[in-house]
Coordinates of C-alpha atoms in Angstrom, one line a residue:
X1 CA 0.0 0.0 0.0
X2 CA 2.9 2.4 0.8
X3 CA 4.2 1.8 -2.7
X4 CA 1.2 2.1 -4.4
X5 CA 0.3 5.3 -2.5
X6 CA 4.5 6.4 -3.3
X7 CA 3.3 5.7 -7.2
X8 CA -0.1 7.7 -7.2
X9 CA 2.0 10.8 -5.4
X10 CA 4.4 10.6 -7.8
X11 CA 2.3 10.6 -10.8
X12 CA 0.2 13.7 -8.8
X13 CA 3.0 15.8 -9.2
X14 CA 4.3 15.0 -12.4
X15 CA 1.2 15.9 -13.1
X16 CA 0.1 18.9 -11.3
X17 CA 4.1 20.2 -12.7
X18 CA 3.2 19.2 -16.4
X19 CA -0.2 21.2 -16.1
X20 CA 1.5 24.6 -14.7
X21 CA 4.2 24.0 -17.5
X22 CA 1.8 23.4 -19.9
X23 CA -0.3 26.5 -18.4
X24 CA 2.8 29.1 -18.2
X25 CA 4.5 28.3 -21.8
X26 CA 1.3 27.7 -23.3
X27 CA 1.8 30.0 -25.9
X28 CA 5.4 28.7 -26.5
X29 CA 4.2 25.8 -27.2
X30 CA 1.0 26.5 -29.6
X31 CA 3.6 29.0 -31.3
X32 CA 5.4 25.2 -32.3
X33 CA 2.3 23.9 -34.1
X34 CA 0.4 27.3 -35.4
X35 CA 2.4 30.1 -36.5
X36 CA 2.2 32.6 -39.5
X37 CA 4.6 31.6 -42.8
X38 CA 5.0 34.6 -45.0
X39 CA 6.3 33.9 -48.5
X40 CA 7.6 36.9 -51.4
X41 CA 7.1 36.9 -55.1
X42 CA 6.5 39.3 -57.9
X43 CA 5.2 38.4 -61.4
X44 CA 3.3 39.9 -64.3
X45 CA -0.2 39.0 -64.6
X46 CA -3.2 40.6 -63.2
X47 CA -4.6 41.9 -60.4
X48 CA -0.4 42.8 -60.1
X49 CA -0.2 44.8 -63.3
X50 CA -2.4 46.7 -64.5
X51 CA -2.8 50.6 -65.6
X52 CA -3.2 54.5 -63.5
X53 CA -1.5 57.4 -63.6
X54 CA 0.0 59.4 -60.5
X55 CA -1.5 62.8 -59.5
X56 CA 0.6 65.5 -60.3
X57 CA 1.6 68.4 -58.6
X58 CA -0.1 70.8 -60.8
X59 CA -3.5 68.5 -60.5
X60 CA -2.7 66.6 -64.1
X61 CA -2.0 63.6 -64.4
X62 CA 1.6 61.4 -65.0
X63 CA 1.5 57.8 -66.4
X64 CA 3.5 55.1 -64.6
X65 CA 4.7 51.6 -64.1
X66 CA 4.4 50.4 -60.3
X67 CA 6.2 47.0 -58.8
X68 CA 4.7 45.2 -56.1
X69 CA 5.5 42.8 -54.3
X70 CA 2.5 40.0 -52.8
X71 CA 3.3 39.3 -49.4
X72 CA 1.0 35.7 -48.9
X73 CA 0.9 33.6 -45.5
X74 CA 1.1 30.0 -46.0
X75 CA 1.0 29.0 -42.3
X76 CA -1.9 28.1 -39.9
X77 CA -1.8 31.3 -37.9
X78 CA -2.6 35.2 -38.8
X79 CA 0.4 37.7 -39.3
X80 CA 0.4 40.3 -37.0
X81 CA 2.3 43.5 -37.7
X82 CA 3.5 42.9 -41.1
X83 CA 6.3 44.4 -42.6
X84 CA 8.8 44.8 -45.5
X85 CA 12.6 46.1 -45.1
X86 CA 14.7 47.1 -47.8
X87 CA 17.3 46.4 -46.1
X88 CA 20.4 47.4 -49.1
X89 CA 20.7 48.0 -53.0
X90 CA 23.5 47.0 -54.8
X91 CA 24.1 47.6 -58.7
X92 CA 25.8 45.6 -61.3
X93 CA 29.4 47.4 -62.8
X94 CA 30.3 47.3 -66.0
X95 CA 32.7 44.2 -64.9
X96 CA 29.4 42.4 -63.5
X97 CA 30.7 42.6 -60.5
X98 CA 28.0 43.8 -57.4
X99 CA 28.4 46.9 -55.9
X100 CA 26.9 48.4 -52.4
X101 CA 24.8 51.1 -53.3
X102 CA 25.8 53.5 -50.2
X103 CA 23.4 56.0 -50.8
X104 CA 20.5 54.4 -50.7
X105 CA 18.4 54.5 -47.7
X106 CA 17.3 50.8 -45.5
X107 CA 13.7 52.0 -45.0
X108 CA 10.6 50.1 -44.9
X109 CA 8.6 50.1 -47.7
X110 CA 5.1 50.7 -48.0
X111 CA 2.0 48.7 -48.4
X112 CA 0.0 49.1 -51.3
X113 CA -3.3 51.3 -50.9
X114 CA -2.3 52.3 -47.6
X115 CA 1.0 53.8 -47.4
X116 CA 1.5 52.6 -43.7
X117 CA 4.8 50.7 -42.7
X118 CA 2.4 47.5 -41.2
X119 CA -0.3 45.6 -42.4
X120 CA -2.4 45.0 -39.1
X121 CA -3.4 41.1 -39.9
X122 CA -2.8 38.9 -42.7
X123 CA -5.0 35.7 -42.7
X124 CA -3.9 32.4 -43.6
X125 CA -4.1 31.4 -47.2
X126 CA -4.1 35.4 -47.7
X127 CA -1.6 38.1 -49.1
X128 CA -1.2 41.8 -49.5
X129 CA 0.7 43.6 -52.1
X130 CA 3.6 45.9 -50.7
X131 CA 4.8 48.7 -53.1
X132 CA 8.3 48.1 -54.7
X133 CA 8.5 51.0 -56.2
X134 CA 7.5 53.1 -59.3
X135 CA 8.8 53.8 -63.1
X136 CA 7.6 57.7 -63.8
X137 CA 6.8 58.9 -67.6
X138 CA 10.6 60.8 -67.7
X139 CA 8.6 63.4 -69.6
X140 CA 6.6 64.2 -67.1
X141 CA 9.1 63.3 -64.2
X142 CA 9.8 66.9 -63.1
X143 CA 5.7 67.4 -62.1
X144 CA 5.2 65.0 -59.8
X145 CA 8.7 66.2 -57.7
X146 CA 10.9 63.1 -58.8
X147 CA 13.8 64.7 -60.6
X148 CA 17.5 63.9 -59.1
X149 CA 19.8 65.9 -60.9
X150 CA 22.3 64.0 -59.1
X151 CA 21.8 61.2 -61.8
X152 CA 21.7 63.9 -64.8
X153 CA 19.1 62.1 -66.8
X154 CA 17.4 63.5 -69.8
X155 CA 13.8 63.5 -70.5
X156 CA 13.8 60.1 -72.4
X157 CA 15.7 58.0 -69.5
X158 CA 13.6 56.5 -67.1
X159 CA 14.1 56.0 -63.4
X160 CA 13.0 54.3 -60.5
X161 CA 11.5 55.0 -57.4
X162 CA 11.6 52.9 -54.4
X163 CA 8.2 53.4 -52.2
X164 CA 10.5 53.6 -48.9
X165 CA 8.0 54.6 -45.9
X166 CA 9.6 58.3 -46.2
X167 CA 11.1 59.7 -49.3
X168 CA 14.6 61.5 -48.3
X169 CA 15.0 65.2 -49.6
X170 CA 18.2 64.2 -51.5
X171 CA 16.4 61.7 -53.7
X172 CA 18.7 58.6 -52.7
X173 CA 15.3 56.7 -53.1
X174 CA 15.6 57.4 -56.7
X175 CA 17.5 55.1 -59.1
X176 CA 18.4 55.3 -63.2
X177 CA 19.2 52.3 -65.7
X178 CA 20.8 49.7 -64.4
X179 CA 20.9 45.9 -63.2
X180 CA 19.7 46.4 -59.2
X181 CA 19.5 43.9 -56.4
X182 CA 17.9 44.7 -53.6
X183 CA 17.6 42.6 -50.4
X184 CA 14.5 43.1 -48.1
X185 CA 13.1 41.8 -44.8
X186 CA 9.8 40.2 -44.5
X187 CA 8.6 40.4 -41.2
X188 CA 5.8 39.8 -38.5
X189 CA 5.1 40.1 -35.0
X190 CA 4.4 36.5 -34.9
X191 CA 6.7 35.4 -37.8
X192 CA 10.1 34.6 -38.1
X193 CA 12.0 37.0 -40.6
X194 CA 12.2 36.0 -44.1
X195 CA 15.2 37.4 -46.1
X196 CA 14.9 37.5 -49.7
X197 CA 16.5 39.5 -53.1
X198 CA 14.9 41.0 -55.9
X199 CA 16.7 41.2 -59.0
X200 CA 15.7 44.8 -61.2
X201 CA 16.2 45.4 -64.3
X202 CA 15.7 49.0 -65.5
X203 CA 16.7 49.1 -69.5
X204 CA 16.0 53.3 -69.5
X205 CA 13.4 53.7 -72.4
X206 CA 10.2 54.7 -71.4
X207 CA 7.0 53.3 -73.5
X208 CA 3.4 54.9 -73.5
X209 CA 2.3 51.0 -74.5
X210 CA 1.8 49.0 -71.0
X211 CA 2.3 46.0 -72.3
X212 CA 6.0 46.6 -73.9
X213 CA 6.9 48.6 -71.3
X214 CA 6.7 45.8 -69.6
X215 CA 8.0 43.8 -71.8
X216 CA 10.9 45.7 -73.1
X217 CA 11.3 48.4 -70.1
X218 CA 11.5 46.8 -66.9
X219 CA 12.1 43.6 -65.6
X220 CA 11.8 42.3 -61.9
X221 CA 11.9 38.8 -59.8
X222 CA 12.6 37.2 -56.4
X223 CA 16.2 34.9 -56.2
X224 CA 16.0 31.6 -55.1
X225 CA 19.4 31.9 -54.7
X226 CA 21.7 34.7 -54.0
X227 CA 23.7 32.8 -56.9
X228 CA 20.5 32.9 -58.8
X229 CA 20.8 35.1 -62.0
X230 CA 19.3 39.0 -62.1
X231 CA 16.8 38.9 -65.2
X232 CA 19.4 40.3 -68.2
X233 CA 16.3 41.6 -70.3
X234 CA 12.7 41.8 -68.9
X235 CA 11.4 40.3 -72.6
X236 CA 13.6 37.1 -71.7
X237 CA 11.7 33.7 -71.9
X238 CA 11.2 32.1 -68.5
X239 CA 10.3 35.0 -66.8
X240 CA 7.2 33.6 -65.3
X241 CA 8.2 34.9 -61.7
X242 CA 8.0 38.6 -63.4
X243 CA 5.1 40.8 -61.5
X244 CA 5.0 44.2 -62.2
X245 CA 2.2 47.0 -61.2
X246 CA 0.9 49.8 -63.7
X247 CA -1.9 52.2 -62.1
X248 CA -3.8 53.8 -63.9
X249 CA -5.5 56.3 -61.8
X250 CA -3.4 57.1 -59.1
X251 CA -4.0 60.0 -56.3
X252 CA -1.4 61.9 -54.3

């Protein structure tokens, strides 16, 4: 009887001490079996491109290209807090060699529609596009305050805008032709951080047709691989991963 009652102590407080772990990492533990997964990519088919101009500053109107990225969660658990670091940009030499932009600004960028650095929740099985950045008509570049003189562009080169959460007065946001990678942070309260790179390619000729402007003007896609190679022309075959955003009636 002594054993027995020795026994059914024991297995009382093994008990009673599994139930207060249980009850103080509780969350710990759920956090092992239901937590948010956020996953990156960018392509070219609708709802991700399509067509509307940005408001200028003297209330006309100036056509452009957007690039957004769609931020989905593949796990079992909302995303709380979502955001998206551009963390550094770095540009291809003429020796294909990768150079540290040190100009440019890490900044969150902005989700689309909203502006605001975080997206509140993001559902399972859901996504929300982030803003990239933006491709201005160069002719009409100077009205909507996106001119850096520091890149001495004419009025036929194109340039791109990064949608960082705050646009710096010198204009480092602001990029002209090149072969860009930029490395970003996708993030959550709940989530761990996923680390990805876009690949950019901005050729510089700017075309009034969406469809070979974004064929022929701009080209963008998540690596695999930091090895992985940037897209060399955006009208190269295979570029199924493409996803670029054109509005079409855009307000300040």
């Amino acid at each position: 009887m002594d054993c027995l009652r020795i026994v059914t102590d024991l297995i009382t407080a093994i008990g009673t001490l599994v139930l207060a772990a249980v009850a103080v990492f509780q969350e710990s533990i759920r956090s092992c079996f239901y937590h948010p997964t956020l996953q990156i990519s960018i392509g070219t088919r609708v709802p991700d491109c399509f067509a509307v101009p940005i408001r200028a500053l003297d209330g006309t109107f100036a056509n452009s290209v957007y690039l957004r990225l769609w931020i989905e969660n593949t796990g079992n658990a909302t995303a709380e807090n979502a955001e998206v670091y551009a963390e550094r940009l770095r540009v291809r030499r003429v020796d294909n060699e990768w150079e540290l932009v040190g100009t440019f600004p890490p900044m969150n960028l902005k989700w689309a529609y909203f502006g605001n650095m975080y997206f509140p929740r993001i559902a399972p099985r859901m996504g929300k596009h982030c803003d990239l950045g933006h491709i201005t008509d160069p002719a009409r570049r100077a009205v909507v305050d996106e001119d850096a003189p520091r890149l001495a562009l004419t009025d036929q080169q194109t340039s791109l805008a990064f949608d960082l959460i705050a646009s710096p007065n010198d204009r480092s946001h602001i990029v002209g032709p090149g072969e860009y990678r930029l490395d970003i942070v996708v993030a959550a309260g709940n989530a761990r951080p996923v680390r990805r790179t876009i690949a950019i390619s901005l050729r510089g000729p700017w075309y009034d047709d969406e469809a070979r402007m974004l064929r022929d003007g701009v080209g963008v896609s998540v690596l695999k691989k930091e090895t992985d190679k940037a897209p060399e022309s955006p009208s190269a075959e295979g570029q199924k991963s493409q996803k670029c955003f054109v509005r079409a009636s855009r307000t300040d």
